[in-house]
mmCIF file of C-alpha atoms in Angstrom:
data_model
loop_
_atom_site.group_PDB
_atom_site.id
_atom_site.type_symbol
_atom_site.label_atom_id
_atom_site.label_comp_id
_atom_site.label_asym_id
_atom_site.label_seq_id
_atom_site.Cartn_x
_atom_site.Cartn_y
_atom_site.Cartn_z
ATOM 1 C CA UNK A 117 29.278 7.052 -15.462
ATOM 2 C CA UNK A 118 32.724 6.119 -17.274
ATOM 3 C CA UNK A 119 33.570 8.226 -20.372
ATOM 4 C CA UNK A 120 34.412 4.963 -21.952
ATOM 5 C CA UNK A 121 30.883 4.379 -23.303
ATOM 6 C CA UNK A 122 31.224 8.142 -24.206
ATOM 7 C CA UNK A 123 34.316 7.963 -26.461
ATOM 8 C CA UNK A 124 33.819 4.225 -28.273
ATOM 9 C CA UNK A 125 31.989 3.595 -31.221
ATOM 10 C CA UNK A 126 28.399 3.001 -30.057
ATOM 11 C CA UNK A 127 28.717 -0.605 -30.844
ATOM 12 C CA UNK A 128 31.372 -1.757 -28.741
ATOM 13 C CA UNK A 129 30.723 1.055 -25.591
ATOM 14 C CA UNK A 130 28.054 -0.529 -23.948
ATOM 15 C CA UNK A 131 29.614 -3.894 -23.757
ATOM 16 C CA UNK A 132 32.695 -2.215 -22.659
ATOM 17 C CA UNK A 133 31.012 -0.433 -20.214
ATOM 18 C CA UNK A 134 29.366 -3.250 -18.680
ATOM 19 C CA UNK A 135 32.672 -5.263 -18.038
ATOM 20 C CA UNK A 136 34.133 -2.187 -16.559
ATOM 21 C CA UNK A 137 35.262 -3.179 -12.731
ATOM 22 C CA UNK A 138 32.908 -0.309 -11.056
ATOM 23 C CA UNK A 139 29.902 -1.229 -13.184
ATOM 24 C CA UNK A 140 29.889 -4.447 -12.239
ATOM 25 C CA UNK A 141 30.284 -4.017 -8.859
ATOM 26 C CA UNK A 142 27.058 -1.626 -8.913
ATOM 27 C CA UNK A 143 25.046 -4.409 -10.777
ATOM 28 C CA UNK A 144 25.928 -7.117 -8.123
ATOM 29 C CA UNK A 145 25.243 -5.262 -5.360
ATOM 30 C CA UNK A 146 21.857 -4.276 -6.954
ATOM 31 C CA UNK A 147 20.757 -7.857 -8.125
ATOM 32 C CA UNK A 148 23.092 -10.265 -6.508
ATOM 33 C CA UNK A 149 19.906 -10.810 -3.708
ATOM 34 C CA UNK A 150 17.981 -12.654 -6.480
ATOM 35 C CA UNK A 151 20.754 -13.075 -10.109
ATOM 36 C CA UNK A 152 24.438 -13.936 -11.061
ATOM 37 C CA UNK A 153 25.408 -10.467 -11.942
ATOM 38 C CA UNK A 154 27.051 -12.262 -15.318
ATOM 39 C CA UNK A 155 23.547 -13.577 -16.150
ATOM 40 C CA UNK A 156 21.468 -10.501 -15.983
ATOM 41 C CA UNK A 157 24.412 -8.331 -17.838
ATOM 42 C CA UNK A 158 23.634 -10.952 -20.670
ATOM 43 C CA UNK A 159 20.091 -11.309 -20.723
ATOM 44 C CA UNK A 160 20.728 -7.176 -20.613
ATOM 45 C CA UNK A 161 22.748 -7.392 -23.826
ATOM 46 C CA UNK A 162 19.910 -9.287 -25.854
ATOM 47 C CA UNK A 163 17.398 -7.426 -24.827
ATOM 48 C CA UNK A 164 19.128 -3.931 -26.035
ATOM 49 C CA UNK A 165 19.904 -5.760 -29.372
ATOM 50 C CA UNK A 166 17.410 -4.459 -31.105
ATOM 51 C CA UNK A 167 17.263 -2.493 -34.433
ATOM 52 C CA UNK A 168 14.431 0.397 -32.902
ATOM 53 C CA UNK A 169 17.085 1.224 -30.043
ATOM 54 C CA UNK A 170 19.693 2.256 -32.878
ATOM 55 C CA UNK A 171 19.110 5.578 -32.426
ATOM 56 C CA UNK A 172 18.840 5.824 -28.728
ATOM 57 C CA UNK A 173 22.243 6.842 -26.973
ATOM 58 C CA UNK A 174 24.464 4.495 -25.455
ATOM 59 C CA UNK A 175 24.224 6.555 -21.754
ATOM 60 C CA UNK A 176 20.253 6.274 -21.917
ATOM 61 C CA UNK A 177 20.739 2.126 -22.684
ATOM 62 C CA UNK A 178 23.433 1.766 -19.685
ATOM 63 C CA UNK A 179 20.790 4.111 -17.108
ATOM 64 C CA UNK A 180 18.009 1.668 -18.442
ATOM 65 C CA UNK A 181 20.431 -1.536 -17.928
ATOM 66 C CA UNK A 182 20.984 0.681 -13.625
ATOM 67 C CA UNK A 183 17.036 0.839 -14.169
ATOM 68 C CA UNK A 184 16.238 -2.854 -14.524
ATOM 69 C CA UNK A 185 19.572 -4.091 -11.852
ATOM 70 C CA UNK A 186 17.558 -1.682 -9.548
ATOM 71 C CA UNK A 187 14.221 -3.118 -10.332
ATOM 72 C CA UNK A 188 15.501 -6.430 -9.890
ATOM 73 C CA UNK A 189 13.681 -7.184 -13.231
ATOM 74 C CA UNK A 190 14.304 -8.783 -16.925
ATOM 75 C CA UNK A 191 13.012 -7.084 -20.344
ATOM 76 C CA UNK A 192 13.942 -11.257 -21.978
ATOM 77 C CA UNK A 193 11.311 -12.185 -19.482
ATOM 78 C CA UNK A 194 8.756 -10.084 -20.056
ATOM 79 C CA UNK A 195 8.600 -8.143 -16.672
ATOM 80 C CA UNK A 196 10.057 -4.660 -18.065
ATOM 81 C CA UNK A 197 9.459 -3.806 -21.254
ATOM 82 C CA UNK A 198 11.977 -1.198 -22.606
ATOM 83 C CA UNK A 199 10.115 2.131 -24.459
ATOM 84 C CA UNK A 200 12.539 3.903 -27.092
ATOM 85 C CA UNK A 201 11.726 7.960 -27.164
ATOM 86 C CA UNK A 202 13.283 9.598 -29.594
ATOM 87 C CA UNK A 203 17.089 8.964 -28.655
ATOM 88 C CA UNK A 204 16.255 7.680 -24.948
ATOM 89 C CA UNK A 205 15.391 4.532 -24.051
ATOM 90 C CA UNK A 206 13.155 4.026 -20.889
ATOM 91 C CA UNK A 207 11.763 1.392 -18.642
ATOM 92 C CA UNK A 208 7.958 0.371 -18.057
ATOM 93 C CA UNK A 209 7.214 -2.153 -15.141
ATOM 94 C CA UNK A 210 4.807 -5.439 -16.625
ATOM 95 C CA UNK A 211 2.639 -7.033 -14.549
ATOM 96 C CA UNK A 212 4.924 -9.694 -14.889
ATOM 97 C CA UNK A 213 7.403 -7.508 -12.995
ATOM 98 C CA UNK A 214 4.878 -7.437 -10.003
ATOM 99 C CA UNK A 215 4.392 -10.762 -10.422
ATOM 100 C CA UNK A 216 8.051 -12.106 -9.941
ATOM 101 C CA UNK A 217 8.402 -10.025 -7.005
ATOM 102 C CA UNK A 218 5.628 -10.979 -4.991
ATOM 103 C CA UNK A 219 6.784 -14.441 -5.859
ATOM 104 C CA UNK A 220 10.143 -14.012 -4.401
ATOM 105 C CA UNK A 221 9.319 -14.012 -0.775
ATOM 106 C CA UNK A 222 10.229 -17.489 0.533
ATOM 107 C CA UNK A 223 6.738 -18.443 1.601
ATOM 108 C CA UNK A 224 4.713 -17.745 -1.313
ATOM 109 C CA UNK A 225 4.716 -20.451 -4.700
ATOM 110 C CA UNK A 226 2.601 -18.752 -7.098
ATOM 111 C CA UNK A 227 0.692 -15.262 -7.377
ATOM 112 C CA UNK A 228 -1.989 -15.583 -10.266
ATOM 113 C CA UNK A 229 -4.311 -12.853 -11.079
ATOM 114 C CA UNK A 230 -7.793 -13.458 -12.827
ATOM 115 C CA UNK A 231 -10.493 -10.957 -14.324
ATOM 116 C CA UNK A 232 -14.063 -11.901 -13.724
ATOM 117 C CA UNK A 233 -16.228 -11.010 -17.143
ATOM 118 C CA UNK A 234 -19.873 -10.057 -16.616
ATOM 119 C CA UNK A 235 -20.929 -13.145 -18.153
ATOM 120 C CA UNK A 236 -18.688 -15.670 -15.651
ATOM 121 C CA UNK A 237 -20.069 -17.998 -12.836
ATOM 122 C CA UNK A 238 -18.703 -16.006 -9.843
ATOM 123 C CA UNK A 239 -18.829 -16.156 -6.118
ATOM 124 C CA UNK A 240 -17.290 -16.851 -2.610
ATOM 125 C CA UNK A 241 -18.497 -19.703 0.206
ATOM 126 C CA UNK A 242 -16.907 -20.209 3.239
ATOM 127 C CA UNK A 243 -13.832 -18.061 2.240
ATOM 128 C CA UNK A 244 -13.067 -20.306 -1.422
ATOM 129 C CA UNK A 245 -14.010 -18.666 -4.787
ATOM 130 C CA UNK A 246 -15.800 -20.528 -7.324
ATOM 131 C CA UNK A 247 -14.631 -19.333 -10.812
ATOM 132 C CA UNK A 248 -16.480 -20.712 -13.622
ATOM 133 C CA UNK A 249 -16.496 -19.847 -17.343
ATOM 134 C CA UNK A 250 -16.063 -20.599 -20.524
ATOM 135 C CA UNK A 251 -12.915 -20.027 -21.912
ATOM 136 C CA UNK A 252 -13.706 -20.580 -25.842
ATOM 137 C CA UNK A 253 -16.265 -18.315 -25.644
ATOM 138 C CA UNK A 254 -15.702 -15.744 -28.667
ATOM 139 C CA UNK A 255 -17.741 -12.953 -26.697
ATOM 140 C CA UNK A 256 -15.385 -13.493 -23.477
ATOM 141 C CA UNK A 257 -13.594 -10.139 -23.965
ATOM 142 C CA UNK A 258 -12.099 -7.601 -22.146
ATOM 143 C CA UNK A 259 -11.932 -4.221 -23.818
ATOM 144 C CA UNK A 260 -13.206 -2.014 -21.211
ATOM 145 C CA UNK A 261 -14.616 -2.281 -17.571
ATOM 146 C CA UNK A 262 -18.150 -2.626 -18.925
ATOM 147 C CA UNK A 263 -16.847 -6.016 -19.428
ATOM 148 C CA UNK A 264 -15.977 -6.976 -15.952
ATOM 149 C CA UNK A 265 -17.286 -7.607 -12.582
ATOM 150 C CA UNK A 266 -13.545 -6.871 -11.274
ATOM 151 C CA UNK A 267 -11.030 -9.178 -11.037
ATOM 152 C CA UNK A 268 -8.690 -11.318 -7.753
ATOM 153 C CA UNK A 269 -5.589 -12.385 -7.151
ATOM 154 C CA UNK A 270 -5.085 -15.742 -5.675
ATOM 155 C CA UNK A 271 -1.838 -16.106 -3.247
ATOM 156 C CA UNK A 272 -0.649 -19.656 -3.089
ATOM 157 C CA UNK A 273 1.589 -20.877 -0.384
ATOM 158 C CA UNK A 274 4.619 -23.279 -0.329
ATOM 159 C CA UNK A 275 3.630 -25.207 2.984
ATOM 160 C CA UNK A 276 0.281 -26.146 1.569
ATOM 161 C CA UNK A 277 -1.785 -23.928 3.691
ATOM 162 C CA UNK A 278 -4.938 -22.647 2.306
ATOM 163 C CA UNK A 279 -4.993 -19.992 -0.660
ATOM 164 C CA UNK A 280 -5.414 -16.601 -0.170
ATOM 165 C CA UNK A 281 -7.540 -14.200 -2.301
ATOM 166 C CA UNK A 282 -7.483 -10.269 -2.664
ATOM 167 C CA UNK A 283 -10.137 -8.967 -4.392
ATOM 168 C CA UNK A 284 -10.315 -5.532 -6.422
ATOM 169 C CA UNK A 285 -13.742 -4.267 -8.199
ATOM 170 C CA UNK A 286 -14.531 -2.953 -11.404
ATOM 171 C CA UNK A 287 -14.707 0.498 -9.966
ATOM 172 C CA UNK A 288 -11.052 0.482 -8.475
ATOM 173 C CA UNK A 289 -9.795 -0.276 -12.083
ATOM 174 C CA UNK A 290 -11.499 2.452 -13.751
ATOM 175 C CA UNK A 291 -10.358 4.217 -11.024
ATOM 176 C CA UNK A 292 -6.649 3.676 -11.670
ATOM 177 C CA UNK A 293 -7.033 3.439 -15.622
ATOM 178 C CA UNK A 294 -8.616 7.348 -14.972
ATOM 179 C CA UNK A 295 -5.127 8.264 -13.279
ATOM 180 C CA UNK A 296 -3.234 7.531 -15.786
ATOM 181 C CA UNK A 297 -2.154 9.806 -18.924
ATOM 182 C CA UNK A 298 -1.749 7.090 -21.317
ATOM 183 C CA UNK A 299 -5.042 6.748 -22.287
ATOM 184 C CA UNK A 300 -4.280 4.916 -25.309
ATOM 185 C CA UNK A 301 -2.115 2.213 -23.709
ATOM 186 C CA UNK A 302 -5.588 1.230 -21.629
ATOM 187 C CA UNK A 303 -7.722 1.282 -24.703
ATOM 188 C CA UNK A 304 -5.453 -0.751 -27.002
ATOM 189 C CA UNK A 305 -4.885 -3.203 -24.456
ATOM 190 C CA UNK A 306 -7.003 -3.426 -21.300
ATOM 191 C CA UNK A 307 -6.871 -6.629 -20.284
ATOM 192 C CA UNK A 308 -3.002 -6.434 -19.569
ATOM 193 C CA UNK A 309 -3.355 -3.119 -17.627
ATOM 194 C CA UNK A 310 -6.429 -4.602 -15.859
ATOM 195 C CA UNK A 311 -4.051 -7.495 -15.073
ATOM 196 C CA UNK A 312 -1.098 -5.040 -13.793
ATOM 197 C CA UNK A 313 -3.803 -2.698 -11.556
ATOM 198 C CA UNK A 314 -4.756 -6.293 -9.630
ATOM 199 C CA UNK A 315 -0.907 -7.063 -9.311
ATOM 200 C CA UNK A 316 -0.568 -3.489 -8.177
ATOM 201 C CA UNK A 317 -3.487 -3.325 -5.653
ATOM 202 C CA UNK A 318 -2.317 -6.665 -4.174
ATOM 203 C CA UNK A 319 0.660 -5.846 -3.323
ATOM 204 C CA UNK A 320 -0.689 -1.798 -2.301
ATOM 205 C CA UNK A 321 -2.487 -3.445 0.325
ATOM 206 C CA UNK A 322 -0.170 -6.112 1.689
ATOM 207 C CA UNK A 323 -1.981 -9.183 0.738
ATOM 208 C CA UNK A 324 1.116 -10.666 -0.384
ATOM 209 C CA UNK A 325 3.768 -10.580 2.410
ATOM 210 C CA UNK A 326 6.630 -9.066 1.584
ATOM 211 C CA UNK A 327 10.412 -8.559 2.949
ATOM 212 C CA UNK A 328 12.041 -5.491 3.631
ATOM 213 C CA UNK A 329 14.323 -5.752 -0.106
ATOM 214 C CA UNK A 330 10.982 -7.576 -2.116
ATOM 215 C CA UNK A 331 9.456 -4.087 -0.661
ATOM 216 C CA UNK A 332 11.965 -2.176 -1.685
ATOM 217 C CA UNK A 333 12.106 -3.571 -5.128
ATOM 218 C CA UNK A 334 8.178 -3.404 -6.189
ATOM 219 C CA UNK A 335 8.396 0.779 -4.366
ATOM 220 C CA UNK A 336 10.742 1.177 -7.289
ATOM 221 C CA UNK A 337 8.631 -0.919 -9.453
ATOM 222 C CA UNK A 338 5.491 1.191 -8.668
ATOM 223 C CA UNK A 339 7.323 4.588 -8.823
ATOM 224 C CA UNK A 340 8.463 3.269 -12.337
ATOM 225 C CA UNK A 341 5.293 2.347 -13.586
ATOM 226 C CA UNK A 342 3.516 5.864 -12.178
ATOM 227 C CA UNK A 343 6.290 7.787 -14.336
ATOM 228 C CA UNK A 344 6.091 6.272 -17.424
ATOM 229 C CA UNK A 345 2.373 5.834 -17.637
ATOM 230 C CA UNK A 346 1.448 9.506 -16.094
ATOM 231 C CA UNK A 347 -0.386 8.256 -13.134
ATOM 232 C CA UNK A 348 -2.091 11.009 -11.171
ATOM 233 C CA UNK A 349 -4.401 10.925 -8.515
ATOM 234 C CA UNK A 350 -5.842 13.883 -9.161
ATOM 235 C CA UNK A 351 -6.409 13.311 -13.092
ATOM 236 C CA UNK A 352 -9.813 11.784 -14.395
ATOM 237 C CA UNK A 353 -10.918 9.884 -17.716
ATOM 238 C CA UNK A 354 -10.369 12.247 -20.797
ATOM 239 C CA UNK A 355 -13.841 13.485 -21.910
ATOM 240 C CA UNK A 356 -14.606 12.667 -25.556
ATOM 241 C CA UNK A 357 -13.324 14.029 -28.823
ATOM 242 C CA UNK A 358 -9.986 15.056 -26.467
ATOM 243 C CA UNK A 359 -7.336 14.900 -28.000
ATOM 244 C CA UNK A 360 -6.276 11.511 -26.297
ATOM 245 C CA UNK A 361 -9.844 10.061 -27.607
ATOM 246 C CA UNK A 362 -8.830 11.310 -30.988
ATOM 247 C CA UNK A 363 -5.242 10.085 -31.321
ATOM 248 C CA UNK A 364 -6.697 6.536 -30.222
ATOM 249 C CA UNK A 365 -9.355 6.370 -33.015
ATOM 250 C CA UNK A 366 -6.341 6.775 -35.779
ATOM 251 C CA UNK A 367 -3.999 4.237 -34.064
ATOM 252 C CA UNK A 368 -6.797 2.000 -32.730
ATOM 253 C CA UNK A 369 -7.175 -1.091 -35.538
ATOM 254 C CA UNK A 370 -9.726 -3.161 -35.408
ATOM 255 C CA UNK A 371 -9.907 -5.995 -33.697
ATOM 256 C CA UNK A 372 -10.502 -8.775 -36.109
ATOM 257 C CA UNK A 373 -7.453 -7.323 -38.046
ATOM 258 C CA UNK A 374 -5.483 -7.331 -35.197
ATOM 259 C CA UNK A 375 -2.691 -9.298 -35.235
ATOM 260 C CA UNK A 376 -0.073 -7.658 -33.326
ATOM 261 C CA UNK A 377 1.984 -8.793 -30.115
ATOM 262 C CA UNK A 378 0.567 -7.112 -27.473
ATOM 263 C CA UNK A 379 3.744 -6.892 -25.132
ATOM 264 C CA UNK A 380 5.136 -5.526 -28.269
ATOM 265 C CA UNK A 381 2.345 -3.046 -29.106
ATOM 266 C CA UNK A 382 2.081 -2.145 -25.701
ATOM 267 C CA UNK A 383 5.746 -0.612 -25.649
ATOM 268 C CA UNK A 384 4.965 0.740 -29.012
ATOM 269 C CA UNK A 385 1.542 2.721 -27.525
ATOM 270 C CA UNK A 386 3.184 3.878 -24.142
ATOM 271 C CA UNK A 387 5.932 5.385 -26.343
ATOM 272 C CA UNK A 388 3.576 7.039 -28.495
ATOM 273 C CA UNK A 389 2.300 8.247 -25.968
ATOM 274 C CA UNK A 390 5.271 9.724 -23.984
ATOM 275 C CA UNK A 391 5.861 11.575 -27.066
ATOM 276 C CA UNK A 392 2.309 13.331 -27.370
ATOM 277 C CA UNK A 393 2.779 15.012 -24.158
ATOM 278 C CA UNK A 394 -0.113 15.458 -21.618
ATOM 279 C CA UNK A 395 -3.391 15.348 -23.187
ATOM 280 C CA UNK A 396 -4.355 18.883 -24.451
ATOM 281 C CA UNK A 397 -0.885 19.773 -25.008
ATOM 282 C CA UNK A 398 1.814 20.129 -28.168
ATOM 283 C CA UNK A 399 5.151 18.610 -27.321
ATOM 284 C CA UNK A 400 6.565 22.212 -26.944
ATOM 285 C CA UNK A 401 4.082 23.180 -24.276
ATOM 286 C CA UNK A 402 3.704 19.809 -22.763
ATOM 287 C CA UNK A 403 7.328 18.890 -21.325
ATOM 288 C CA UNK A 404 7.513 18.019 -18.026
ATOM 289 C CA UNK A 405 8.049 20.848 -15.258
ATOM 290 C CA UNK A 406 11.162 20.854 -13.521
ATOM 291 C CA UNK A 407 11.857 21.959 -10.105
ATOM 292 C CA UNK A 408 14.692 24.656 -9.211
ATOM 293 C CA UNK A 409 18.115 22.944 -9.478
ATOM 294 C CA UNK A 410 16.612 20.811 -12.224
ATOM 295 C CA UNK A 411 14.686 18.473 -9.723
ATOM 296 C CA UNK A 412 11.543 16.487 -10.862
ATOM 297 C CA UNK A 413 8.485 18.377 -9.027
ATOM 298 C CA UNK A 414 6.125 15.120 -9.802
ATOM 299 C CA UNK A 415 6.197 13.353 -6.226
ATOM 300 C CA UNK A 416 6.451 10.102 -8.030
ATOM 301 C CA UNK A 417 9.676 11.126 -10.274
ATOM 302 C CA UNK A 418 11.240 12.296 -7.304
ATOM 303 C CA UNK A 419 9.996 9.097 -5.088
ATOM 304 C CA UNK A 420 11.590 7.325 -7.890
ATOM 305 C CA UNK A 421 14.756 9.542 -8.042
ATOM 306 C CA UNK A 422 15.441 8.814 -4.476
ATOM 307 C CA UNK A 423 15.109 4.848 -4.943
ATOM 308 C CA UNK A 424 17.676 4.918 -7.500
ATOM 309 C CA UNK A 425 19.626 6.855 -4.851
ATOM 310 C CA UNK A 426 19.181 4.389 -2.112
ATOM 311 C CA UNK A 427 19.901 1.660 -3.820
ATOM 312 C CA UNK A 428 23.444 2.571 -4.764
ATOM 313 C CA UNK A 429 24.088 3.136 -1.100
ATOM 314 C CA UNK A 430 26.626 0.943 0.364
ATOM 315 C CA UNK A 431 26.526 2.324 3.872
ATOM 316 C CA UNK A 432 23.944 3.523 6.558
ATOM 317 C CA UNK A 433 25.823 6.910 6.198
ATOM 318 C CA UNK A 434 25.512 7.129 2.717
ATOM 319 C CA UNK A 435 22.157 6.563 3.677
ATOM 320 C CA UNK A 436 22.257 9.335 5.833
ATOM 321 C CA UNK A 437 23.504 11.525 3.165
ATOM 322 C CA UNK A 438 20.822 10.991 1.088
ATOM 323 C CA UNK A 439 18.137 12.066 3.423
ATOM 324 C CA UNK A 440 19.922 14.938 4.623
ATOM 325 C CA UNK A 441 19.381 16.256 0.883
ATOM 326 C CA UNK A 442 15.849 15.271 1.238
ATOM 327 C CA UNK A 443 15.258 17.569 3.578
ATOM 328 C CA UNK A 444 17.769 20.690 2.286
ATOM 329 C CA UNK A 445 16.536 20.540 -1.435
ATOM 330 C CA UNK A 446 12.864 18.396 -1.576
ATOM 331 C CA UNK A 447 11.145 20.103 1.693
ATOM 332 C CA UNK A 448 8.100 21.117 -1.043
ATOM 333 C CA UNK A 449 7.686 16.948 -1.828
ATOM 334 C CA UNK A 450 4.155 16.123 -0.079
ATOM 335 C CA UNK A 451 4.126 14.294 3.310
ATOM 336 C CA UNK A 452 3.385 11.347 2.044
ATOM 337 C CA UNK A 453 5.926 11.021 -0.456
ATOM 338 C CA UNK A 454 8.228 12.047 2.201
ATOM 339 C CA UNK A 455 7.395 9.306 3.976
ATOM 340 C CA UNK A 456 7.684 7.078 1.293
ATOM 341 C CA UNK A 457 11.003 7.891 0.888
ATOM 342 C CA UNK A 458 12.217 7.874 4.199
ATOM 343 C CA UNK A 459 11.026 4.619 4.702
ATOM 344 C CA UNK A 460 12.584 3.107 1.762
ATOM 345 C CA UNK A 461 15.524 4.469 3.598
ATOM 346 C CA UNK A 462 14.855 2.435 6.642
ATOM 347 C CA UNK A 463 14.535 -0.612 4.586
ATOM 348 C CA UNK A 464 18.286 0.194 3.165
ATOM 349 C CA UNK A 465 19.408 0.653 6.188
ATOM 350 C CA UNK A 466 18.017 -2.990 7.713
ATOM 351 C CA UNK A 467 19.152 -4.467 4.574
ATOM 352 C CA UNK A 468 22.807 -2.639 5.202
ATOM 353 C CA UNK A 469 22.736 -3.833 8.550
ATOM 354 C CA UNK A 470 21.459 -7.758 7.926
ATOM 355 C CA UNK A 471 24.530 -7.881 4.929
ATOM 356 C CA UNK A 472 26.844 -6.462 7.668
ATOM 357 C CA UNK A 473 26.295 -8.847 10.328
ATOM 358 C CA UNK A 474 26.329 -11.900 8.538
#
């Protein structure tokens, strides 16, 4: 990264940095498959404008800015919402991020996801869903998955062909709300997290098609997502009076006080969050542990680590190179992020090979 957004005042670094020849260049080539590079380096600029990210450092903003060009996604549009901690400034996938994606393959119009309350009109004949409720009704919440049957996603097509549904239960959400360390994000605000996990298991099982650099895009997106939130297979619901539970029952308001802007608060409780550590933990004791050479040893950091990689890569050597320190210095990564990784790879190297033919 230049040492011009080093060495300026803070003010005027970033948008030098931006303009710089190299930096643009790395921004095209990273969202010139779906935005004028001009347009998202604006909509970038807005979004950083903002009085909590005073503190953060001007290098943490311009990896965030790499972040969303990478991602392929805007924080003005609601599908990455930008997390100050402390002085760093990170990026958390929305399921509006999934959303766009999915929606960027030429043959689909519209990806809508839906969660079914216990008290809805629900069922399937003949392949079409019937989906009937009231949407007035004051008792029509979602605050947990006591509240829900599960939930579907409904895949419509441009040539008029008939919709397609995936369907995801109750269980599979608490399921994937029990991976994750940010307990309190899930409390506060279910609903959107219910609405992510059936954006996230739609595209997890290919009900949406997708294109090699769409794939390549929502990998990143879900690698994102995993880091920020904690997401662990192996990890289960904290038990009660943890210290999770307790930290939610001071923050928690109540609901017919609440008032607040829930893309808003949900930035604010995932960066709470971040800064409590894993559950059980101080901030001292709870840092993340690193692997020799200062590598991340969570699969899904390093998954992530290597899409950032491969995306910068310009040729099918470069490529190459990458892998080749995949196997010298992250042998320990499990198989299957492993394979992952290599075949993100073999996605960059299709897309390397499409750009160079045309």
């Amino acid at each position: 990264m230049s040492t011009a957004i080093q060495t300026q005042k803070p003010r005027n670094a970033l948008a030098a940095w931006v303009n710089e020849d190299d930096t643009r260049r790395q921004i095209a080539a990273a969202v010139g498959d779906t935005l004028d590079a001009d347009q998202f380096v604006s909509h970038m600029l807005v979004a950083l404008n903002r009085p909590d990210f005073a503190l953060c450092t001007n290098s943490s903003k311009a990896m965030a800015v790499l972040e969303c060009a990478a991602l392929g996604l805007l924080p003005t549009a609601g599908q990455v919402a930008l997390i100050p901690y402390k002085d760093q400034l990170k990026a958390m996938p929305q399921w509006q991020g999934y959303k766009a994606l999915m929606e960027r393959h030429p043959a689909v119009l519209e990806v809508q996801a839906y969660l079914v309350h216990v008290a809805d009109a629900f069922a399937v004949e003949n392949g079409d869903v019937h989906h009937a409720y009231d949407p007035l009704d004051p008792k029509r919440t979602f605050a947990s998955t006591k509240d829900i049957r599960g939930g579907y996603t409904k895949i419509i097509y441009r040539d008029g062909r008939p919709p397609k549904y995936h369907f995801t239960t109750a269980d599979q959400i608490k399921k994937a709300q029990g991976f994750a360390q940010t307990q309190n994000v899930w409390k506060q605000w279910f609903e959107q997290m219910a609405l992510k996990t059936l954006y996230r298991d739609c595209y997890a099982r290919r009900a949406v098609p997708v294109d090699p650099l769409v794939a390549a895009r929502l990998e990143r997106v879900t690698a994102a997502d995993d880091v920020i939130l904690g997401n662990d297979p192996r990890r289960s619901l904290p038990a009660e009076g943890s210290r999770s539970e307790r930290f939610l029952a001071r923050v928690t308001p109540e609901p017919e006080q609440d008032t607040t802007n829930p893309d808003q608060a949900i930035e604010d409780a995932a960066a709470e969050e971040v800064a409590a550590g894993p559950s059980g933990t101080t901030e001292e004791v709870g840092e993340q542990p690193t692997h020799p050479d200062n590598a991340p040893e969570d699969p899904a950091a390093a998954v992530m680590l290597f899409a950032k990689r491969l995306n910068q890569c310009g040729t099918t050597k470069a490529v190459g190179d990458v892998l080749a320190s995949l196997d010298a210095e992250y042998d320990w990564l499990p198989s299957d992020a492993q394979e992952e990784i290599r075949k993100l790879a073999g996605e960059v190297k299709d897309i390397i090979r499409s750009a160079s033919a045309a």
